[in-house]
XYZ file of C-alpha atoms in Angstrom:
368
model
C -1.937 -31.341 -4.471
C -2.897 -27.964 -3.043
C -0.110 -25.462 -2.475
C 0.141 -22.887 0.297
C -1.033 -20.325 -2.259
C -4.167 -22.409 -2.874
C -4.744 -22.638 0.868
C -4.228 -18.917 1.309
C -6.705 -18.135 -1.459
C -9.293 -20.219 0.353
C -8.987 -17.931 3.370
C -8.131 -14.457 2.006
C -8.202 -12.436 -1.208
C -4.674 -12.480 -2.618
C -3.260 -9.391 -4.333
C 0.076 -8.977 -6.112
C 2.615 -6.400 -4.934
C 4.396 -5.700 -8.223
C 4.349 -3.790 -11.488
C 6.328 -6.418 -13.381
C 4.075 -7.111 -16.333
C 6.917 -8.686 -18.295
C 8.160 -11.125 -15.694
C 11.273 -13.237 -15.984
C 9.178 -15.856 -17.731
C 6.345 -15.338 -20.141
C 3.641 -12.952 -18.986
C 0.897 -15.529 -19.506
C 2.703 -18.182 -17.472
C 3.689 -15.792 -14.694
C 0.337 -14.180 -14.073
C -2.376 -16.417 -15.452
C -1.271 -20.021 -15.558
C 1.078 -20.223 -12.592
C 0.256 -17.635 -9.951
C -3.017 -15.958 -10.960
C -5.673 -14.911 -10.804
C -5.172 -11.846 -8.631
C -7.704 -9.306 -7.477
C -5.812 -6.066 -6.853
C -2.300 -4.935 -7.774
C -0.408 -2.730 -5.340
C 2.684 -0.605 -5.880
C 4.720 2.256 -4.472
C 7.637 4.477 -5.478
C 10.192 1.757 -4.680
C 8.388 -0.797 -6.851
C 8.012 1.725 -9.683
C 11.693 2.701 -9.540
C 12.778 -0.942 -9.484
C 10.717 -1.667 -12.571
C 11.651 1.467 -14.538
C 15.385 0.954 -14.007
C 15.408 -2.644 -15.287
C 17.658 -3.291 -18.268
C 17.005 -5.458 -21.290
C 19.462 -7.955 -22.778
C 21.226 -5.135 -24.651
C 21.759 -3.076 -21.522
C 19.071 -0.538 -22.349
C 16.241 0.477 -20.075
C 13.443 -2.044 -20.512
C 10.786 0.684 -20.296
C 12.681 3.442 -22.106
C 9.770 4.010 -24.521
C 7.307 4.507 -21.663
C 9.719 6.825 -19.855
C 10.357 8.871 -22.996
C 6.650 9.159 -23.824
C 5.779 10.158 -20.244
C 8.413 12.896 -20.144
C 7.332 14.137 -23.559
C 3.668 14.277 -22.533
C 4.569 16.012 -19.281
C 6.338 18.747 -21.242
C 3.324 19.119 -23.530
C 0.746 18.943 -20.750
C -0.680 22.224 -19.508
C -1.329 20.835 -16.036
C 2.100 21.678 -14.652
C 2.002 25.272 -15.882
C -1.520 25.842 -14.591
C -0.956 24.356 -11.155
C 2.694 25.114 -10.522
C 3.452 21.398 -10.783
C 6.989 20.646 -11.929
C 7.373 18.739 -15.187
C 9.424 16.020 -13.497
C 6.706 15.321 -10.907
C 4.045 15.138 -13.592
C 6.277 12.841 -15.661
C 6.635 10.486 -12.694
C 2.856 10.358 -12.300
C 2.429 9.526 -15.978
C 5.102 6.821 -15.783
C 3.390 5.255 -12.780
C 0.014 5.217 -14.517
C 1.392 3.908 -17.798
C 3.283 1.138 -16.042
C 0.320 0.079 -13.944
C -1.964 -0.114 -16.964
C 0.250 -2.898 -18.316
C -0.867 -5.005 -15.341
C -4.570 -4.273 -15.785
C -5.382 -7.240 -18.083
C -4.110 -9.620 -15.420
C -6.168 -8.507 -12.426
C -9.867 -8.432 -11.692
C -9.898 -5.699 -9.074
C -8.149 -2.391 -8.435
C -4.871 -0.784 -9.402
C -3.213 0.891 -6.406
C -0.869 3.849 -6.904
C 0.821 5.852 -4.164
C 0.830 9.637 -4.024
C 4.055 11.613 -3.984
C 5.188 11.027 -0.371
C 6.470 14.595 -0.188
C 2.835 15.677 0.073
C 2.175 13.531 3.148
C 1.580 16.507 5.445
C -0.614 18.613 3.147
C -4.316 17.805 2.765
C -4.801 20.027 -0.335
C -1.717 18.652 -2.083
C -2.712 15.061 -1.367
C -6.194 15.627 -2.767
C -4.850 17.312 -5.900
C -2.295 14.527 -6.376
C -4.947 11.812 -5.992
C -7.348 13.515 -8.386
C -4.570 13.991 -10.960
C -3.622 10.317 -10.817
C -7.245 9.344 -11.312
C -7.602 11.732 -14.251
C -4.425 10.332 -15.846
C -6.061 6.909 -15.929
C -9.050 8.409 -17.737
C -6.707 10.072 -20.234
C -4.642 6.955 -20.950
C -7.498 4.447 -20.801
C -10.889 6.142 -21.384
C -12.743 2.830 -21.096
C -11.372 2.135 -17.617
C -13.879 2.541 -14.805
C -11.962 4.760 -12.391
C -13.638 2.938 -9.513
C -10.955 0.350 -10.264
C -8.307 2.850 -9.169
C -7.244 3.117 -5.542
C -4.921 5.814 -4.244
C -2.431 4.877 -1.542
C -1.929 7.634 1.014
C 0.471 7.636 4.002
C -1.296 7.385 7.347
C -0.409 10.809 8.697
C -3.136 12.950 10.271
C -3.256 15.001 7.067
C -3.209 11.897 4.898
C -6.207 10.396 6.647
C -8.149 13.665 6.511
C -7.498 13.696 2.763
C -8.729 10.096 2.565
C -11.997 11.173 4.159
C -12.503 13.891 1.538
C -11.456 11.699 -1.372
C -13.788 8.889 -0.336
C -16.629 11.401 -0.271
C -15.640 12.406 -3.825
C -15.822 8.802 -4.986
C -12.085 8.021 -5.056
C -11.077 4.818 -3.271
C -8.195 5.151 -0.818
C -5.772 2.905 1.019
C -4.095 4.096 4.211
C -0.500 2.920 3.859
C 2.633 3.027 6.048
C 0.394 2.068 8.949
C 2.036 0.884 12.167
C -0.275 1.603 15.107
C -3.849 1.311 16.334
C -4.226 5.110 16.296
C -3.841 5.019 12.521
C -6.165 1.999 12.313
C -8.956 3.804 14.129
C -8.605 7.078 12.219
C -8.508 5.283 8.853
C -11.780 3.559 9.745
C -13.338 6.862 10.746
C -12.131 8.389 7.465
C -13.880 5.639 5.501
C -10.806 4.271 3.724
C -11.494 1.246 1.549
C -8.324 -0.424 2.826
C -5.519 -0.133 5.325
C -2.052 -1.614 4.806
C -0.454 -2.407 8.163
C 3.266 -2.873 7.580
C 4.156 -6.189 9.200
C 7.834 -5.256 8.914
C 9.116 -1.718 8.969
C 10.112 -0.596 5.497
C 13.817 -0.590 6.309
C 14.011 -4.392 6.055
C 13.635 -4.186 2.270
C 16.586 -1.812 1.881
C 19.026 -2.943 4.593
C 19.891 -6.643 4.151
C 21.413 -6.802 7.629
C 18.326 -5.461 9.398
C 15.630 -7.629 10.962
C 12.418 -6.231 12.431
C 11.990 -7.986 15.761
C 8.711 -6.217 16.505
C 6.523 -7.437 13.644
C 2.982 -6.067 13.457
C 1.273 -9.417 12.908
C -0.993 -9.001 15.928
C -1.962 -5.486 14.821
C -3.412 -6.926 11.603
C -5.661 -9.275 13.582
C -6.639 -6.610 16.075
C -7.468 -4.135 13.285
C -9.722 -6.607 11.497
C -11.539 -7.507 14.698
C -11.913 -3.823 15.537
C -13.587 -3.067 12.209
C -15.811 -6.113 12.496
C -16.795 -5.208 16.053
C -18.097 -1.844 14.844
C -20.389 -3.554 12.343
C -21.369 -1.997 9.039
C -20.325 1.481 10.151
C -16.742 0.720 9.115
C -16.247 -0.623 5.596
C -12.456 -0.691 5.767
C -10.645 -3.895 4.798
C -7.288 -4.949 6.198
C -4.539 -5.639 3.634
C -1.222 -6.454 5.366
C 1.911 -5.459 3.464
C 5.712 -5.446 3.828
C 6.066 -9.196 4.243
C 9.396 -11.012 4.224
C 8.554 -14.728 4.480
C 5.853 -17.258 3.689
C 5.625 -17.918 7.439
C 4.408 -14.352 7.958
C 2.004 -14.662 5.044
C 0.424 -17.868 6.330
C 0.098 -16.546 9.880
C -2.119 -13.844 8.345
C -4.334 -16.281 6.421
C -7.916 -15.247 7.111
C -7.263 -11.524 6.908
C -9.590 -9.692 4.490
C -6.920 -9.568 1.805
C -3.148 -9.674 1.594
C -0.665 -8.239 -0.902
C 2.334 -10.430 -1.640
C 5.495 -9.897 -3.700
C 6.274 -12.184 -6.666
C 9.134 -14.063 -4.922
C 6.888 -14.975 -1.995
C 3.996 -15.814 -4.322
C 6.284 -18.185 -6.215
C 7.456 -19.783 -2.966
C 3.871 -20.213 -1.761
C 2.907 -21.793 -5.081
C 5.851 -24.202 -4.910
C 5.179 -25.361 -1.328
C 2.682 -28.235 -0.860
C 0.319 -27.362 1.972
C 0.397 -30.904 3.395
C 4.186 -30.914 3.608
C 4.703 -27.481 5.137
C 6.032 -27.688 8.695
C 4.314 -24.484 9.818
C 0.750 -25.793 9.442
C -0.056 -25.131 13.109
C 0.577 -21.395 12.661
C -1.832 -20.834 9.747
C -4.097 -17.907 10.585
C -2.857 -17.489 14.137
C -2.338 -13.736 13.763
C -6.045 -13.372 13.006
C -7.623 -15.901 15.321
C -5.415 -15.953 18.410
C -5.483 -13.461 21.280
C -2.330 -12.115 22.829
C -2.798 -11.072 26.490
C -0.595 -8.204 27.492
C 0.197 -7.223 23.914
C -0.443 -3.612 22.867
C -2.355 -4.938 19.846
C -4.514 -7.271 21.950
C -7.213 -8.937 19.909
C -10.733 -7.869 20.744
C -13.517 -10.429 20.496
C -15.959 -9.086 17.935
C -18.943 -11.001 19.305
C -20.817 -8.507 21.538
C -22.076 -11.103 24.012
C -18.533 -12.264 24.732
C -16.768 -8.935 24.473
C -14.616 -7.758 27.381
C -14.352 -3.951 27.152
C -11.195 -3.983 29.255
C -9.477 -5.909 26.463
C -10.392 -3.418 23.734
C -7.160 -1.605 22.759
C -9.207 0.972 20.830
C -11.571 1.988 23.623
C -9.666 5.183 24.494
C -9.081 6.203 20.893
C -12.505 6.912 19.477
C -12.864 10.031 21.635
C -9.784 11.644 20.052
C -10.398 10.866 16.387
C -11.815 14.317 15.657
C -9.218 16.169 17.735
C -5.959 16.642 15.843
C -3.808 17.546 18.844
C -5.035 14.653 20.959
C -4.705 12.149 18.108
C -1.176 13.310 17.311
C -0.166 12.952 20.942
C -1.721 9.477 21.146
C 0.214 8.419 18.046
C 3.427 10.042 19.274
C 3.178 7.966 22.461
C 2.136 4.777 20.655
C 4.491 1.917 21.550
C 6.818 4.372 23.282
C 7.176 6.454 20.121
C 8.355 3.545 17.966
C 5.390 3.658 15.591
C 5.924 7.310 14.736
C 9.608 6.597 14.131
C 8.650 3.780 11.738
C 6.314 6.115 9.850
C 8.975 8.817 9.531
C 11.512 6.243 8.392
C 9.131 4.911 5.726
C 8.335 8.404 4.446
C 12.040 9.189 4.170
C 12.666 6.023 2.159
C 9.736 6.685 -0.160
C 10.807 10.322 -0.619
C 14.266 9.066 -1.656
C 12.612 6.782 -4.225
C 10.414 9.636 -5.464
C 13.470 11.835 -5.948
C 15.230 9.048 -7.851
C 12.207 8.764 -10.148
C 12.236 12.516 -10.714
C 15.961 12.338 -11.558
C 15.162 9.591 -14.069
C 12.552 11.866 -15.658
C 14.956 14.810 -15.685
C 17.719 12.799 -17.330
C 15.378 11.750 -20.131
C 14.141 15.306 -20.453
C 17.722 16.465 -20.932
C 18.290 13.818 -23.592
C 15.183 15.011 -25.413
C 16.610 18.528 -25.549
C 19.880 17.394 -27.133
């Protein structure tokens, strides 16, 4: 009997949003036999911190060897002294790369790593960060084709300009923390391989009492139709993220690809498609139109297209004008989308700082 995960795979590419290569059960069962195969593997500072602070049965850090080796290599590496990069930031990069490489045997596509969110408003720093991460993969795994690496970059104006440059240099990018159509349009113009619209604002994963009542399901459908309506000029694929239920996941069935956390993947795999009560909602975020909604779907078939229903029609003229784009994004959804972006960056910066503290604490132990 097909599960909801089987049904989803028939409609979209399914990626895993985790760096848990050990799993609570055996690695082979978790990734290959039960829930795999997966194409891409996505992560961010919160996922990395959650994994690196896990304890084993003796109460020791599960990945203490990786952490120790990363800090040691960061101290030995000349990169920080040549570029002014702090040892702790370099150590975090090395930990992220080392951890992600443990997942590599269990995916067929790309590994996605997020830049240091503190660089989100600096084009040069973003580019240097992305190129360093890519070079770390070459150092740790010389046989790895770095085209299998994708760098996640926050969808600020600066972030999307950096994406444009990185794509031209042959580094695949994903525009993350994306909440509004202004970011959708600019990411397409920048040539990003992927965008990750956050269906729920990031806060829902850190505040158990908070519910996002303005979910960006319709934005995912509108973004995909926008890219398709512009034909081959826009290569960007839509990869919704920040999902909290299998209902949300199945409403997005039919999107280019979707990244799902292990708990939701397990729930999808355990739910028979024929017995699920939400069958009528499968794919509705992609196929249905929503009159009056800010993320109104736009029919991609030219002969049936109504220009008055294109929510992107006023945006393409401002995509090369920083001031106009910033103002459009500031006013998007009454300012709510910019607030969501700022909130997400703050959360990710907190996680980055916690990772740097983890590196510092191990560095201090090494000196003892």
